[in-house]
Short mmCIF file of C-alpha atoms (C1' of nucleotides) and ligand atoms in Angstrom, two decimals:
data_model
loop_
_atom_site.label_atom_id
_atom_site.label_comp_id
_atom_site.label_asym_id
_atom_site.label_seq_id
_atom_site.Cartn_x
_atom_site.Cartn_y
_atom_site.Cartn_z
CA MET A 90 -36.04 -15.13 14.80
CA THR A 91 -32.50 -14.48 14.47
CA ARG A 92 -30.72 -14.79 11.82
CA MET A 93 -27.64 -15.68 10.95
CA HIS A 94 -25.68 -13.67 8.65
CA LYS A 95 -27.91 -10.50 7.46
CA GLU A 96 -28.28 -10.97 3.59
CA HIS A 97 -26.40 -7.44 2.69
CA ASN A 98 -28.73 -5.72 -0.28
CA LEU A 99 -25.74 -3.69 -2.49
CA SER A 100 -27.14 -0.21 -3.24
CA LYS A 101 -26.67 1.24 -6.63
CA ASN A 102 -23.39 2.00 -6.76
CA GLN A 103 -21.87 -0.67 -5.20
CA GLN A 104 -24.09 -3.04 -7.05
CA ILE A 105 -22.11 -1.44 -9.32
CA ILE A 106 -18.70 -1.68 -8.43
CA PHE A 107 -19.35 -5.27 -7.10
CA ASP A 108 -20.86 -6.16 -10.58
CA LEU A 109 -17.48 -4.54 -12.60
CA ILE A 110 -14.59 -6.16 -10.06
CA HIS A 111 -16.46 -9.23 -9.53
CA LYS A 112 -16.45 -9.90 -14.52
CA SER A 113 -13.49 -9.08 -13.66
CA PRO A 114 -10.58 -12.03 -14.27
CA GLU A 115 -8.17 -9.17 -13.02
CA PRO A 116 -7.19 -7.02 -9.62
CA LEU A 117 -8.72 -3.47 -10.38
CA LYS A 118 -7.28 -0.06 -8.74
CA ALA A 119 -9.43 2.44 -7.86
CA TYR A 120 -8.99 5.00 -10.22
CA THR A 121 -9.64 2.12 -13.45
CA ILE A 122 -12.92 1.21 -11.57
CA LEU A 123 -13.78 5.17 -11.36
CA PHE A 124 -13.37 5.47 -15.67
CA SER A 125 -14.94 2.70 -16.29
CA VAL A 126 -18.35 3.58 -14.24
CA GLN A 127 -18.47 7.04 -15.39
CA LYS A 128 -20.62 6.04 -18.23
CA LYS A 129 -23.28 4.67 -15.45
CA GLY A 130 -23.01 8.51 -13.32
CA ILE A 131 -20.23 7.11 -11.09
CA ASN A 132 -18.02 10.50 -11.43
CA ALA A 133 -16.02 11.16 -8.41
CA PRO A 134 -13.32 9.71 -6.09
CA PRO A 135 -15.15 9.33 -2.81
CA GLN A 136 -18.09 7.65 -4.70
CA VAL A 137 -15.26 4.60 -5.17
CA TYR A 138 -13.69 4.51 -2.17
CA ARG A 139 -16.95 4.82 -0.25
CA ALA A 140 -17.83 1.30 -2.06
CA LEU A 141 -15.07 0.03 -2.51
CA ASP A 142 -14.49 -0.08 1.53
CA LYS A 143 -18.05 -1.25 2.35
CA LEU A 144 -17.34 -3.68 -0.52
CA VAL A 145 -14.44 -4.67 1.55
CA GLU A 146 -16.03 -4.67 4.93
CA ILE A 147 -18.85 -7.02 4.13
CA GLY A 148 -16.05 -9.82 2.35
CA LYS A 149 -17.70 -9.29 -1.33
CA ILE A 150 -14.26 -7.86 -2.14
CA HIS A 151 -11.03 -8.17 -0.49
CA LYS A 152 -8.03 -5.78 -1.09
CA ILE A 153 -4.46 -6.53 -2.60
CA GLU A 154 -2.47 -4.65 -0.55
CA SER A 155 0.68 -4.66 -2.63
CA LYS A 156 -1.13 -3.68 -5.37
CA ASN A 157 -3.51 -1.31 -4.58
CA ALA A 158 -6.33 -2.81 -6.46
CA PHE A 159 -9.76 -5.27 -5.33
CA VAL A 160 -11.19 -9.03 -6.08
CA SER A 161 -14.09 -10.30 -5.92
CA CYS A 162 -14.22 -12.97 -2.73
CA LYS A 163 -14.36 -16.34 -5.14
CA ASN A 164 -14.69 -18.40 -1.17
CA SER A 165 -18.60 -18.33 -0.36
CA ASP A 166 -18.97 -14.25 0.44
CA CYS A 167 -17.49 -12.71 3.57
CA GLU A 168 -17.68 -15.13 5.82
CA ILE A 169 -13.68 -15.90 6.00
CA SER A 170 -13.03 -12.24 4.71
CA LYS A 171 -11.38 -11.94 7.76
CA ALA A 172 -8.68 -14.39 6.38
CA THR A 173 -7.53 -13.73 3.49
CA ALA A 174 -4.20 -15.27 1.41
CA PHE A 175 -3.32 -14.67 -1.88
CA SER A 176 -0.80 -16.02 -4.79
CA ILE A 177 0.49 -13.62 -6.40
CA CYS A 178 2.28 -13.61 -10.10
CA GLU A 179 5.10 -11.51 -9.52
CA SER A 180 5.31 -11.67 -13.67
CA CYS A 181 1.70 -12.16 -15.76
CA GLU A 182 0.48 -9.96 -11.75
CA MET A 183 -2.53 -13.09 -12.23
CA VAL A 184 -3.66 -13.49 -8.52
CA ASP A 185 -5.50 -16.35 -6.94
CA GLU A 186 -7.83 -16.19 -4.10
CA ILE A 187 -6.06 -19.37 -1.58
CA SER A 188 -9.47 -21.31 0.05
CA ASP A 189 -7.05 -24.12 1.79
CA VAL A 190 -8.67 -24.83 4.77
CA LYS A 191 -5.32 -26.40 6.90
CA LEU A 192 -3.66 -22.69 5.96
CA SER A 193 -6.24 -21.25 6.86
CA LYS A 194 -6.87 -22.83 10.90
CA TYR A 195 -2.82 -23.27 10.99
CA LEU A 196 -3.10 -19.37 10.80
CA SER A 197 -6.24 -18.37 12.61
CA SER A 198 -5.15 -20.12 15.42
CA PHE A 199 -1.44 -18.65 15.15
CA ASN A 200 -0.61 -17.90 19.11
CA TYR A 201 2.20 -15.41 19.25
CA LYS A 202 4.10 -15.08 22.21
CA LYS A 203 4.18 -11.14 23.08
CA GLY A 204 0.55 -11.40 24.41
CA MET A 205 -1.43 -10.45 20.65
CA LYS A 206 -4.81 -12.14 20.10
CA PHE A 207 -5.43 -12.43 16.10
CA LYS A 208 -8.44 -11.50 15.20
CA ARG A 209 -7.61 -11.11 11.31
CA PHE A 210 -4.93 -11.86 9.07
CA ASN A 211 -3.84 -11.36 5.27
CA LEU A 212 -1.24 -13.69 4.03
CA GLU A 213 -0.03 -12.72 0.52
CA LEU A 214 2.53 -15.55 -1.44
CA PHE A 215 4.54 -14.72 -4.49
CA GLY A 216 6.32 -16.41 -6.87
CA LEU A 217 6.01 -17.59 -10.41
CA CYS A 218 2.59 -19.21 -12.19
CA LYS A 219 2.19 -21.88 -14.08
CA LYS A 220 2.42 -20.29 -17.36
CA CYS A 221 5.22 -17.83 -16.27
CA LYS A 222 7.25 -20.10 -15.56
CA MET B 208 33.77 14.09 -0.65
CA THR B 209 31.19 12.10 0.35
CA ARG B 210 32.02 8.12 1.10
CA MET B 211 30.21 5.03 1.21
CA HIS B 212 29.69 4.01 5.21
CA LYS B 213 31.11 0.59 5.97
CA GLU B 214 29.41 -0.41 8.27
CA HIS B 215 26.61 -1.69 5.97
CA ASN B 216 27.61 -0.43 2.56
CA LEU B 217 24.68 2.28 2.72
CA SER B 218 24.98 5.35 0.76
CA LYS B 219 24.30 8.62 2.81
CA ASN B 220 21.53 8.99 2.47
CA GLN B 221 20.90 5.12 2.50
CA GLN B 222 22.42 5.19 5.88
CA ILE B 223 20.64 8.14 7.15
CA ILE B 224 17.92 6.93 6.66
CA PHE B 225 17.85 3.45 7.74
CA ASP B 226 19.29 5.14 11.12
CA LEU B 227 16.20 7.71 11.34
CA ILE B 228 13.24 4.17 10.80
CA HIS B 229 15.87 2.07 12.79
CA LYS B 230 15.87 4.07 15.61
CA SER B 231 11.79 4.32 15.99
CA PRO B 232 9.42 2.53 17.75
CA GLU B 233 6.90 2.52 15.24
CA PRO B 234 7.04 2.40 11.37
CA LEU B 235 7.70 5.68 9.83
CA LYS B 236 6.30 6.28 6.35
CA ALA B 237 8.00 8.22 3.69
CA TYR B 238 6.30 11.80 4.37
CA THR B 239 6.99 11.50 7.83
CA ILE B 240 10.99 10.33 7.09
CA LEU B 241 10.82 13.18 4.09
CA PHE B 242 10.18 15.95 6.36
CA SER B 243 12.99 14.22 9.14
CA VAL B 244 15.70 14.48 7.75
CA GLN B 245 15.64 17.33 5.75
CA LYS B 246 17.81 19.15 7.55
CA LYS B 247 20.55 16.41 6.25
CA GLY B 248 20.26 17.67 3.13
CA ILE B 249 17.75 16.02 1.90
CA ASN B 250 14.75 17.42 0.23
CA ALA B 251 12.87 15.73 -2.48
CA PRO B 252 10.41 12.50 -2.18
CA PRO B 253 13.08 10.72 -5.25
CA GLN B 254 15.48 10.40 -2.98
CA VAL B 255 13.17 9.15 0.20
CA TYR B 256 11.98 6.52 -1.96
CA ARG B 257 15.37 5.44 -3.52
CA ALA B 258 16.53 4.93 -0.51
CA LEU B 259 13.64 2.51 0.72
CA ASP B 260 13.56 1.06 -2.43
CA LYS B 261 17.33 -0.04 -1.76
CA LEU B 262 16.62 -0.90 2.12
CA VAL B 263 13.18 -3.16 1.08
CA GLU B 264 16.14 -4.77 -1.68
CA ILE B 265 18.66 -5.29 0.96
CA GLY B 266 16.35 -6.85 3.89
CA LYS B 267 17.61 -4.10 5.61
CA ILE B 268 13.64 -2.47 6.14
CA HIS B 269 10.83 -3.77 5.31
CA LYS B 270 6.90 -2.09 4.01
CA ILE B 271 4.66 -3.06 6.11
CA GLU B 272 2.01 -2.83 3.16
CA SER B 273 -1.51 -1.79 5.08
CA LYS B 274 0.29 0.99 6.71
CA ASN B 275 2.35 2.22 3.73
CA ALA B 276 4.84 2.55 6.49
CA PHE B 277 8.73 1.23 6.76
CA VAL B 278 10.50 -0.59 10.02
CA SER B 279 13.63 -1.82 10.09
CA CYS B 280 14.47 -5.55 9.75
CA LYS B 281 14.16 -7.26 13.07
CA ASN B 282 15.59 -10.09 12.11
CA SER B 283 19.50 -10.72 11.69
CA ASP B 284 18.93 -13.64 9.12
CA CYS B 285 16.54 -11.84 7.29
CA GLU B 286 19.31 -10.98 4.27
CA ILE B 287 17.34 -11.19 2.08
CA SER B 288 13.62 -10.34 2.60
CA LYS B 289 11.77 -12.91 1.27
CA ALA B 290 9.77 -14.42 4.69
CA THR B 291 7.54 -11.62 6.28
CA ALA B 292 5.19 -11.78 9.04
CA PHE B 293 4.12 -8.81 11.56
CA SER B 294 1.64 -8.79 14.59
CA ILE B 295 -0.37 -5.70 13.71
CA CYS B 296 -2.33 -3.38 17.08
CA GLU B 297 -5.45 -2.73 15.29
CA SER B 298 -5.67 0.00 18.29
CA CYS B 299 -2.53 1.80 18.94
CA GLU B 300 -1.05 0.84 15.60
CA MET B 301 2.18 -1.17 17.16
CA VAL B 302 3.77 -3.34 14.38
CA ASP B 303 6.21 -6.30 15.61
CA GLU B 304 8.35 -8.00 12.86
CA ILE B 305 7.53 -12.58 13.83
CA SER B 306 10.77 -14.50 13.95
CA ASP B 307 8.59 -17.55 14.73
CA VAL B 308 10.89 -20.42 12.47
CA LYS B 309 7.75 -22.91 12.03
CA LEU B 310 5.79 -20.03 10.58
CA SER B 311 8.17 -19.01 8.47
CA LYS B 312 9.15 -22.50 7.29
CA TYR B 313 5.05 -24.08 7.22
CA LEU B 314 4.93 -20.60 4.91
CA SER B 315 7.35 -21.27 2.68
CA SER B 316 6.90 -24.87 2.13
CA PHE B 317 3.26 -24.01 1.30
CA ASN B 318 2.91 -25.82 -2.12
CA TYR B 319 -0.88 -24.47 -3.72
CA LYS B 320 -2.25 -26.64 -6.18
CA LYS B 321 -2.38 -24.59 -8.75
CA GLY B 322 1.12 -24.53 -10.21
CA MET B 323 2.15 -21.49 -8.41
CA LYS B 324 5.93 -22.26 -7.06
CA PHE B 325 6.55 -19.69 -4.71
CA LYS B 326 9.52 -17.11 -3.92
CA ARG B 327 8.19 -15.14 -0.95
CA PHE B 328 5.80 -14.41 1.05
CA ASN B 329 4.51 -11.61 3.31
CA LEU B 330 1.66 -12.35 5.76
CA GLU B 331 0.26 -9.35 8.59
CA LEU B 332 -1.97 -10.35 11.63
CA PHE B 333 -3.55 -7.94 13.25
CA GLY B 334 -5.23 -7.86 16.44
CA LEU B 335 -4.88 -6.28 20.06
CA CYS B 336 -1.99 -5.71 21.36
CA LYS B 337 -1.37 -6.82 25.35
CA LYS B 338 -1.87 -2.89 26.08
CA CYS B 339 -4.76 -2.04 23.74
CA LYS B 340 -6.18 -5.80 24.97
"C1'" DT C 12 -45.81 11.45 11.06
"C1'" DA C 13 -41.15 11.83 12.80
"C1'" DC C 14 -36.76 10.18 12.97
"C1'" DA C 15 -32.43 7.22 12.06
"C1'" DT C 16 -29.26 5.54 9.26
"C1'" DA C 17 -27.14 4.55 4.55
"C1'" DC C 18 -26.25 6.35 0.94
"C1'" DT C 19 -25.61 9.88 -2.78
"C1'" DG C 20 -23.47 13.97 -5.15
"C1'" DT C 21 -20.07 17.24 -5.54
"C1'" DT C 22 -15.54 20.82 -4.46
"C1'" DA C 23 -11.48 20.18 -2.81
"C1'" DT C 24 -7.53 18.63 -0.89
"C1'" DA C 25 -4.48 15.37 1.39
"C1'" DT C 26 -1.25 11.46 0.73
"C1'" DT C 27 1.33 8.32 -1.74
"C1'" DA C 28 5.00 7.76 -5.55
"C1'" DT C 29 7.38 8.72 -9.88
"C1'" DA C 30 8.71 10.02 -14.64
"C1'" DA C 31 12.58 12.27 -16.47
"C1'" DC C 32 17.01 14.52 -16.73
"C1'" DA C 33 21.72 16.23 -15.06
"C1'" DA C 34 25.39 15.80 -12.12
"C1'" DT C 35 28.22 13.45 -9.49
"C1'" DT C 36 30.39 9.26 -6.87
"C1'" DC C 37 32.61 4.98 -6.17
"C1'" DT C 38 34.56 1.07 -8.04
"C1'" DA C 39 36.93 -1.62 -10.83
"C1'" DA C 40 39.77 -2.53 -14.64
"C1'" DC C 41 43.25 -1.24 -17.59
"C1'" DG D 159 46.61 7.07 -12.65
"C1'" DT D 160 42.89 6.57 -16.28
"C1'" DT D 161 38.15 5.44 -17.78
"C1'" DA D 162 34.27 3.32 -18.34
"C1'" DG D 163 30.06 1.31 -16.19
"C1'" DA D 164 27.13 0.70 -12.36
"C1'" DA D 165 25.10 3.71 -8.74
"C1'" DT D 166 23.96 7.32 -6.72
"C1'" DT D 167 22.20 11.73 -5.84
"C1'" DG D 168 20.44 16.79 -6.76
"C1'" DT D 169 15.80 18.33 -9.04
"C1'" DT D 170 11.80 19.75 -11.25
"C1'" DA D 171 7.27 18.07 -12.39
"C1'" DT D 172 3.64 15.46 -12.02
"C1'" DA D 173 1.32 10.56 -12.09
"C1'" DA D 174 -1.27 8.22 -8.46
"C1'" DT D 175 -4.03 7.02 -4.22
"C1'" DA D 176 -6.85 8.65 -1.15
"C1'" DT D 177 -10.07 10.83 1.94
"C1'" DA D 178 -12.24 16.16 4.43
"C1'" DA D 179 -16.41 18.14 4.36
"C1'" DC D 180 -20.84 19.52 3.16
"C1'" DA D 181 -25.40 19.45 1.77
"C1'" DG D 182 -28.43 16.51 0.03
"C1'" DT D 183 -31.72 12.14 -0.87
"C1'" DA D 184 -33.13 7.10 0.22
"C1'" DT D 185 -34.70 4.13 3.22
"C1'" DG D 186 -36.57 1.72 7.71
"C1'" DT D 187 -38.45 1.33 11.58
"C1'" DA D 188 -41.31 3.49 15.64
ZN1 ZN E 621 -12.76 -13.92 0.43
ZN1 ZN E 622 2.34 -15.69 -14.32
ZN1 ZN E 623 13.15 -8.87 8.94
ZN1 ZN E 624 -1.96 -1.99 21.71
#
DNA sequence: TACATACTGTTATATTATAACAATTCTAAC
DNA sequence: GTTAGAATTGTTATAATATAACAGTATGTA
């Protein structure tokens, strides 16, 4: 039987770091994570970065490129990790993952003239949130 | 002694660094720039980063966030870089600024439900270019 | 068992970016 | 032309972000 999706069982370090990111109300930076998990035996940057790389790869988290910070995926894990969009408040730094099917479809089907075939995109929208307006 | 270059109202360091980026076929990283301009008397990172910050601010260059690299603006009307989109080849690293009015209008008018009012966006589309396909 | 793959722990280093402060140059108002 | 504020420059030091390299350990599968 072929399974549609492999269920990713997270390793110990991956689970520790995912849990931390998942319960954080704001994007977390790698070294903030490192300092937070030292009590759990994760002592060095490579341990954090390896877990982060893997979690990004399987779509459990996303990297906010403009902030070098990580958020957990708020959509149905991993499937749309190749099509990410975020709203970012320039005042309070709040980040929210946008799940807008029309937007996602529009960008996924975007065809660029010069022969590019797109496999993935990342969109970051900046402005002021409700509170900060 | 040192006079402002009239052409774009850029200062000496800004002009040197803009020229370098502008004639580069590929995005340039800050320290690549630093090494390239040392013969012109720019010796330290802050000199490079200050020029880069200013050039980004006035829209002469853009930062490719996923690469920590800089390209010159290819849109003549991008005076304030509030709406940027790039196609990026995952194989050869080629980066191309997309100027698609429909896309730009679509994203600029994108209204997110949760009360965000967007002032600016950055879109990075990844795939394989014509050569690399 | 034996082998492959993924994950871990560790030290060191590379890369990217900013803080802080003094000096100079540009601009515009007087 | 003098003057004062803003912008730019030069400089040293350091902070923040990320990876290389290598050795060891678990885990799944044949
Ligand atoms: Zn997601
Ligand atoms: Zn806000
Ligand atoms: Zn542009
Ligand atoms: Zn290519």
